[in-house]
Amino acid sequence: MKFIFFFAFVVILCACNRDEYVTSKVKLSRVADGCASVSAAMRSISNIGGERFEFQKCLPDDEKQRRVIAERKGDTVVVRFDTKGATAPLATFDVILDIDSYPAYRFITIDDNTFPMTREDY
């Protein structure tokens, strides 16, 4: 009987030891040529699977020249749209960015803009 309790305790203890991670998924939809119509609005939706951010971004029109990098720095998730060396003409895109991270983060930085995450559990 003691063995069962000890085994259950070890399993529970091991299950609580999680490593930090950040995963991101990006969906882009081309809206228009050029960047004159880019909206500055951003929408955030939180659910059990993470957060979803919807916004517009001016990016190269060639998908091979676009890269999204998401990393964690302290209590901030930093997302960068890496377009260095892009030669394609720019276009306006609707961006849907899904972020899942452990542990929870308090801020998100998208390129040079930092936004606080407001949650009831903080």
mmCIF file with all atom_site columns, C-alpha atoms in Angstrom:
data_model
loop_
_atom_site.group_PDB
_atom_site.id
_atom_site.type_symbol
_atom_site.label_atom_id
_atom_site.label_alt_id
_atom_site.label_comp_id
_atom_site.label_asym_id
_atom_site.label_entity_id
_atom_site.label_seq_id
_atom_site.pdbx_PDB_ins_code
_atom_site.Cartn_x
_atom_site.Cartn_y
_atom_site.Cartn_z
_atom_site.occupancy
_atom_site.B_iso_or_equiv
_atom_site.pdbx_formal_charge
_atom_site.auth_seq_id
_atom_site.auth_comp_id
_atom_site.auth_asym_id
_atom_site.auth_atom_id
_atom_site.pdbx_PDB_model_num
ATOM 1   C CA . MET A 1 1   ? 0.000  0.000  0.000   1.00 0.00 ? 1   MET A CA 1
ATOM 2   C CA . LYS A 1 2   ? 2.863  2.378  0.820   1.00 0.00 ? 2   LYS A CA 1
ATOM 3   C CA . PHE A 1 3   ? 4.345  1.638  -2.591  1.00 0.00 ? 3   PHE A CA 1
ATOM 4   C CA . ILE A 1 4   ? 1.149  2.780  -4.345  1.00 0.00 ? 4   ILE A CA 1
ATOM 5   C CA . PHE A 1 5   ? 1.117  6.097  -2.457  1.00 0.00 ? 5   PHE A CA 1
ATOM 6   C CA . PHE A 1 6   ? 4.818  6.631  -3.123  1.00 0.00 ? 6   PHE A CA 1
ATOM 7   C CA . PHE A 1 7   ? 4.381  5.828  -6.827  1.00 0.00 ? 7   PHE A CA 1
ATOM 8   C CA . ALA A 1 8   ? 1.384  8.191  -7.093  1.00 0.00 ? 8   ALA A CA 1
ATOM 9   C CA . PHE A 1 9   ? 3.378  10.947 -5.361  1.00 0.00 ? 9   PHE A CA 1
ATOM 10  C CA . VAL A 1 10  ? 6.316  10.517 -7.769  1.00 0.00 ? 10  VAL A CA 1
ATOM 11  C CA . VAL A 1 11  ? 4.016  10.567 -10.818 1.00 0.00 ? 11  VAL A CA 1
ATOM 12  C CA . ILE A 1 12  ? 2.301  13.760 -9.640  1.00 0.00 ? 12  ILE A CA 1
ATOM 13  C CA . LEU A 1 13  ? 5.633  15.391 -8.836  1.00 0.00 ? 13  LEU A CA 1
ATOM 14  C CA . CYS A 1 14  ? 7.057  14.535 -12.273 1.00 0.00 ? 14  CYS A CA 1
ATOM 15  C CA . ALA A 1 15  ? 3.922  15.767 -14.036 1.00 0.00 ? 15  ALA A CA 1
ATOM 16  C CA . CYS A 1 16  ? 4.345  19.213 -12.451 1.00 0.00 ? 16  CYS A CA 1
ATOM 17  C CA . ASN A 1 17  ? 7.856  19.726 -13.817 1.00 0.00 ? 17  ASN A CA 1
ATOM 18  C CA . ARG A 1 18  ? 7.315  21.492 -17.149 1.00 0.00 ? 18  ARG A CA 1
ATOM 19  C CA . ASP A 1 19  ? 9.837  23.305 -19.284 1.00 0.00 ? 19  ASP A CA 1
ATOM 20  C CA . GLU A 1 20  ? 9.261  26.795 -20.659 1.00 0.00 ? 20  GLU A CA 1
ATOM 21  C CA . TYR A 1 21  ? 8.067  26.989 -24.250 1.00 0.00 ? 21  TYR A CA 1
ATOM 22  C CA . VAL A 1 22  ? 6.638  29.372 -26.815 1.00 0.00 ? 22  VAL A CA 1
ATOM 23  C CA . THR A 1 23  ? 4.849  28.203 -29.932 1.00 0.00 ? 23  THR A CA 1
ATOM 24  C CA . SER A 1 24  ? 3.380  30.409 -32.614 1.00 0.00 ? 24  SER A CA 1
ATOM 25  C CA . LYS A 1 25  ? 1.218  29.915 -35.679 1.00 0.00 ? 25  LYS A CA 1
ATOM 26  C CA . VAL A 1 26  ? 0.713  32.635 -38.251 1.00 0.00 ? 26  VAL A CA 1
ATOM 27  C CA . LYS A 1 27  ? -1.931 32.923 -40.937 1.00 0.00 ? 27  LYS A CA 1
ATOM 28  C CA . LEU A 1 28  ? -1.551 35.717 -43.493 1.00 0.00 ? 28  LEU A CA 1
ATOM 29  C CA . SER A 1 29  ? -4.210 36.964 -45.902 1.00 0.00 ? 29  SER A CA 1
ATOM 30  C CA . ARG A 1 30  ? -3.262 39.536 -48.517 1.00 0.00 ? 30  ARG A CA 1
ATOM 31  C CA . VAL A 1 31  ? -5.540 42.590 -48.401 1.00 0.00 ? 31  VAL A CA 1
ATOM 32  C CA . ALA A 1 32  ? -4.086 45.182 -50.785 1.00 0.00 ? 32  ALA A CA 1
ATOM 33  C CA . ASP A 1 33  ? -1.056 46.361 -52.744 1.00 0.00 ? 33  ASP A CA 1
ATOM 34  C CA . GLY A 1 34  ? 1.138  48.826 -50.917 1.00 0.00 ? 34  GLY A CA 1
ATOM 35  C CA . CYS A 1 35  ? 0.908  49.864 -47.296 1.00 0.00 ? 35  CYS A CA 1
ATOM 36  C CA . ALA A 1 36  ? -1.345 52.926 -47.442 1.00 0.00 ? 36  ALA A CA 1
ATOM 37  C CA . SER A 1 37  ? -4.351 51.088 -45.980 1.00 0.00 ? 37  SER A CA 1
ATOM 38  C CA . VAL A 1 38  ? -2.684 49.407 -42.959 1.00 0.00 ? 38  VAL A CA 1
ATOM 39  C CA . SER A 1 39  ? -4.889 49.684 -39.874 1.00 0.00 ? 39  SER A CA 1
ATOM 40  C CA . ALA A 1 40  ? -3.248 50.264 -36.480 1.00 0.00 ? 40  ALA A CA 1
ATOM 41  C CA . ALA A 1 41  ? -5.990 48.337 -34.645 1.00 0.00 ? 41  ALA A CA 1
ATOM 42  C CA . MET A 1 42  ? -5.192 45.053 -32.896 1.00 0.00 ? 42  MET A CA 1
ATOM 43  C CA . ARG A 1 43  ? -7.647 42.539 -31.506 1.00 0.00 ? 43  ARG A CA 1
ATOM 44  C CA . SER A 1 44  ? -6.772 39.999 -28.802 1.00 0.00 ? 44  SER A CA 1
ATOM 45  C CA . ILE A 1 45  ? -8.740 36.839 -28.011 1.00 0.00 ? 45  ILE A CA 1
ATOM 46  C CA . SER A 1 46  ? -7.773 34.629 -25.049 1.00 0.00 ? 46  SER A CA 1
ATOM 47  C CA . ASN A 1 47  ? -8.805 31.010 -24.654 1.00 0.00 ? 47  ASN A CA 1
ATOM 48  C CA . ILE A 1 48  ? -7.570 27.823 -23.037 1.00 0.00 ? 48  ILE A CA 1
ATOM 49  C CA . GLY A 1 49  ? -5.191 27.123 -25.925 1.00 0.00 ? 49  GLY A CA 1
ATOM 50  C CA . GLY A 1 50  ? -3.383 30.464 -25.706 1.00 0.00 ? 50  GLY A CA 1
ATOM 51  C CA . GLU A 1 51  ? -3.954 33.876 -27.218 1.00 0.00 ? 51  GLU A CA 1
ATOM 52  C CA . ARG A 1 52  ? -4.911 34.964 -30.708 1.00 0.00 ? 52  ARG A CA 1
ATOM 53  C CA . PHE A 1 53  ? -3.955 38.366 -32.054 1.00 0.00 ? 53  PHE A CA 1
ATOM 54  C CA . GLU A 1 54  ? -5.495 39.830 -35.197 1.00 0.00 ? 54  GLU A CA 1
ATOM 55  C CA . PHE A 1 55  ? -3.970 42.889 -36.864 1.00 0.00 ? 55  PHE A CA 1
ATOM 56  C CA . GLN A 1 56  ? -2.696 44.245 -40.179 1.00 0.00 ? 56  GLN A CA 1
ATOM 57  C CA . LYS A 1 57  ? 0.951  44.406 -41.188 1.00 0.00 ? 57  LYS A CA 1
ATOM 58  C CA . CYS A 1 58  ? 2.931  45.684 -44.149 1.00 0.00 ? 58  CYS A CA 1
ATOM 59  C CA . LEU A 1 59  ? 5.053  42.762 -45.407 1.00 0.00 ? 59  LEU A CA 1
ATOM 60  C CA . PRO A 1 60  ? 6.869  41.653 -48.568 1.00 0.00 ? 60  PRO A CA 1
ATOM 61  C CA . ASP A 1 61  ? 4.517  40.115 -51.110 1.00 0.00 ? 61  ASP A CA 1
ATOM 62  C CA . ASP A 1 62  ? 6.792  37.072 -51.558 1.00 0.00 ? 62  ASP A CA 1
ATOM 63  C CA . GLU A 1 63  ? 6.152  34.432 -48.874 1.00 0.00 ? 63  GLU A CA 1
ATOM 64  C CA . LYS A 1 64  ? 9.745  33.167 -49.095 1.00 0.00 ? 64  LYS A CA 1
ATOM 65  C CA . GLN A 1 65  ? 10.941 36.557 -47.837 1.00 0.00 ? 65  GLN A CA 1
ATOM 66  C CA . ARG A 1 66  ? 8.741  36.554 -44.695 1.00 0.00 ? 66  ARG A CA 1
ATOM 67  C CA . ARG A 1 67  ? 9.693  34.851 -41.452 1.00 0.00 ? 67  ARG A CA 1
ATOM 68  C CA . VAL A 1 68  ? 8.090  35.102 -38.027 1.00 0.00 ? 68  VAL A CA 1
ATOM 69  C CA . ILE A 1 69  ? 10.251 34.565 -34.955 1.00 0.00 ? 69  ILE A CA 1
ATOM 70  C CA . ALA A 1 70  ? 8.670  34.150 -31.503 1.00 0.00 ? 70  ALA A CA 1
ATOM 71  C CA . GLU A 1 71  ? 10.788 33.918 -28.361 1.00 0.00 ? 71  GLU A CA 1
ATOM 72  C CA . ARG A 1 72  ? 10.434 34.470 -24.664 1.00 0.00 ? 72  ARG A CA 1
ATOM 73  C CA . LYS A 1 73  ? 12.388 37.141 -22.764 1.00 0.00 ? 73  LYS A CA 1
ATOM 74  C CA . GLY A 1 74  ? 11.464 37.161 -19.072 1.00 0.00 ? 74  GLY A CA 1
ATOM 75  C CA . ASP A 1 75  ? 7.740  37.808 -18.738 1.00 0.00 ? 75  ASP A CA 1
ATOM 76  C CA . THR A 1 76  ? 7.469  39.005 -22.360 1.00 0.00 ? 76  THR A CA 1
ATOM 77  C CA . VAL A 1 77  ? 6.877  37.106 -25.590 1.00 0.00 ? 77  VAL A CA 1
ATOM 78  C CA . VAL A 1 78  ? 8.739  38.861 -28.408 1.00 0.00 ? 78  VAL A CA 1
ATOM 79  C CA . VAL A 1 79  ? 7.441  38.353 -31.957 1.00 0.00 ? 79  VAL A CA 1
ATOM 80  C CA . ARG A 1 80  ? 9.483  39.650 -34.880 1.00 0.00 ? 80  ARG A CA 1
ATOM 81  C CA . PHE A 1 81  ? 8.580  39.681 -38.534 1.00 0.00 ? 81  PHE A CA 1
ATOM 82  C CA . ASP A 1 82  ? 12.003 39.153 -40.104 1.00 0.00 ? 82  ASP A CA 1
ATOM 83  C CA . THR A 1 83  ? 12.003 40.768 -43.545 1.00 0.00 ? 83  THR A CA 1
ATOM 84  C CA . LYS A 1 84  ? 15.705 41.637 -43.826 1.00 0.00 ? 84  LYS A CA 1
ATOM 85  C CA . GLY A 1 85  ? 16.932 41.593 -47.382 1.00 0.00 ? 85  GLY A CA 1
ATOM 86  C CA . ALA A 1 86  ? 13.417 41.447 -48.816 1.00 0.00 ? 86  ALA A CA 1
ATOM 87  C CA . THR A 1 87  ? 13.261 42.707 -52.384 1.00 0.00 ? 87  THR A CA 1
ATOM 88  C CA . ALA A 1 88  ? 9.618  41.963 -53.164 1.00 0.00 ? 88  ALA A CA 1
ATOM 89  C CA . PRO A 1 89  ? 7.134  44.846 -53.250 1.00 0.00 ? 89  PRO A CA 1
ATOM 90  C CA . LEU A 1 90  ? 5.261  45.482 -50.012 1.00 0.00 ? 90  LEU A CA 1
ATOM 91  C CA . ALA A 1 91  ? 1.600  44.639 -49.475 1.00 0.00 ? 91  ALA A CA 1
ATOM 92  C CA . THR A 1 92  ? -0.954 44.884 -46.679 1.00 0.00 ? 92  THR A CA 1
ATOM 93  C CA . PHE A 1 93  ? -1.767 41.598 -44.938 1.00 0.00 ? 93  PHE A CA 1
ATOM 94  C CA . ASP A 1 94  ? -4.326 40.564 -42.343 1.00 0.00 ? 94  ASP A CA 1
ATOM 95  C CA . VAL A 1 95  ? -2.311 38.672 -39.720 1.00 0.00 ? 95  VAL A CA 1
ATOM 96  C CA . ILE A 1 96  ? -3.745 36.055 -37.365 1.00 0.00 ? 96  ILE A CA 1
ATOM 97  C CA . LEU A 1 97  ? -1.099 35.186 -34.777 1.00 0.00 ? 97  LEU A CA 1
ATOM 98  C CA . ASP A 1 98  ? -1.709 32.351 -32.305 1.00 0.00 ? 98  ASP A CA 1
ATOM 99  C CA . ILE A 1 99  ? 0.649  32.235 -29.304 1.00 0.00 ? 99  ILE A CA 1
ATOM 100 C CA . ASP A 1 100 ? 0.848  29.428 -26.759 1.00 0.00 ? 100 ASP A CA 1
ATOM 101 C CA . SER A 1 101 ? 3.369  29.800 -23.954 1.00 0.00 ? 101 SER A CA 1
ATOM 102 C CA . TYR A 1 102 ? 4.249  28.333 -20.576 1.00 0.00 ? 102 TYR A CA 1
ATOM 103 C CA . PRO A 1 103 ? 4.512  29.916 -18.090 1.00 0.00 ? 103 PRO A CA 1
ATOM 104 C CA . ALA A 1 104 ? 2.040  32.714 -18.722 1.00 0.00 ? 104 ALA A CA 1
ATOM 105 C CA . TYR A 1 105 ? 3.449  35.979 -20.011 1.00 0.00 ? 105 TYR A CA 1
ATOM 106 C CA . ARG A 1 106 ? 2.491  39.525 -18.992 1.00 0.00 ? 106 ARG A CA 1
ATOM 107 C CA . PHE A 1 107 ? 3.521  41.423 -22.135 1.00 0.00 ? 107 PHE A CA 1
ATOM 108 C CA . ILE A 1 108 ? 3.748  40.774 -25.851 1.00 0.00 ? 108 ILE A CA 1
ATOM 109 C CA . THR A 1 109 ? 6.062  42.735 -28.121 1.00 0.00 ? 109 THR A CA 1
ATOM 110 C CA . ILE A 1 110 ? 5.269  42.651 -31.829 1.00 0.00 ? 110 ILE A CA 1
ATOM 111 C CA . ASP A 1 111 ? 8.202  44.196 -33.686 1.00 0.00 ? 111 ASP A CA 1
ATOM 112 C CA . ASP A 1 112 ? 8.700  47.440 -31.694 1.00 0.00 ? 112 ASP A CA 1
ATOM 113 C CA . ASN A 1 113 ? 5.263  47.702 -30.045 1.00 0.00 ? 113 ASN A CA 1
ATOM 114 C CA . THR A 1 114 ? 4.724  46.282 -26.530 1.00 0.00 ? 114 THR A CA 1
ATOM 115 C CA . PHE A 1 115 ? 1.231  45.477 -25.270 1.00 0.00 ? 115 PHE A CA 1
ATOM 116 C CA . PRO A 1 116 ? 0.297  44.453 -21.701 1.00 0.00 ? 116 PRO A CA 1
ATOM 117 C CA . MET A 1 117 ? -1.686 41.266 -21.297 1.00 0.00 ? 117 MET A CA 1
ATOM 118 C CA . THR A 1 118 ? -4.635 41.826 -18.986 1.00 0.00 ? 118 THR A CA 1
ATOM 119 C CA . ARG A 1 119 ? -5.873 38.708 -17.254 1.00 0.00 ? 119 ARG A CA 1
ATOM 120 C CA . GLU A 1 120 ? -7.968 38.196 -14.177 1.00 0.00 ? 120 GLU A CA 1
ATOM 121 C CA . ASP A 1 121 ? -5.506 35.717 -12.670 1.00 0.00 ? 121 ASP A CA 1
ATOM 122 C CA . TYR A 1 122 ? -2.655 38.259 -12.291 1.00 0.00 ? 122 TYR A CA 1
#
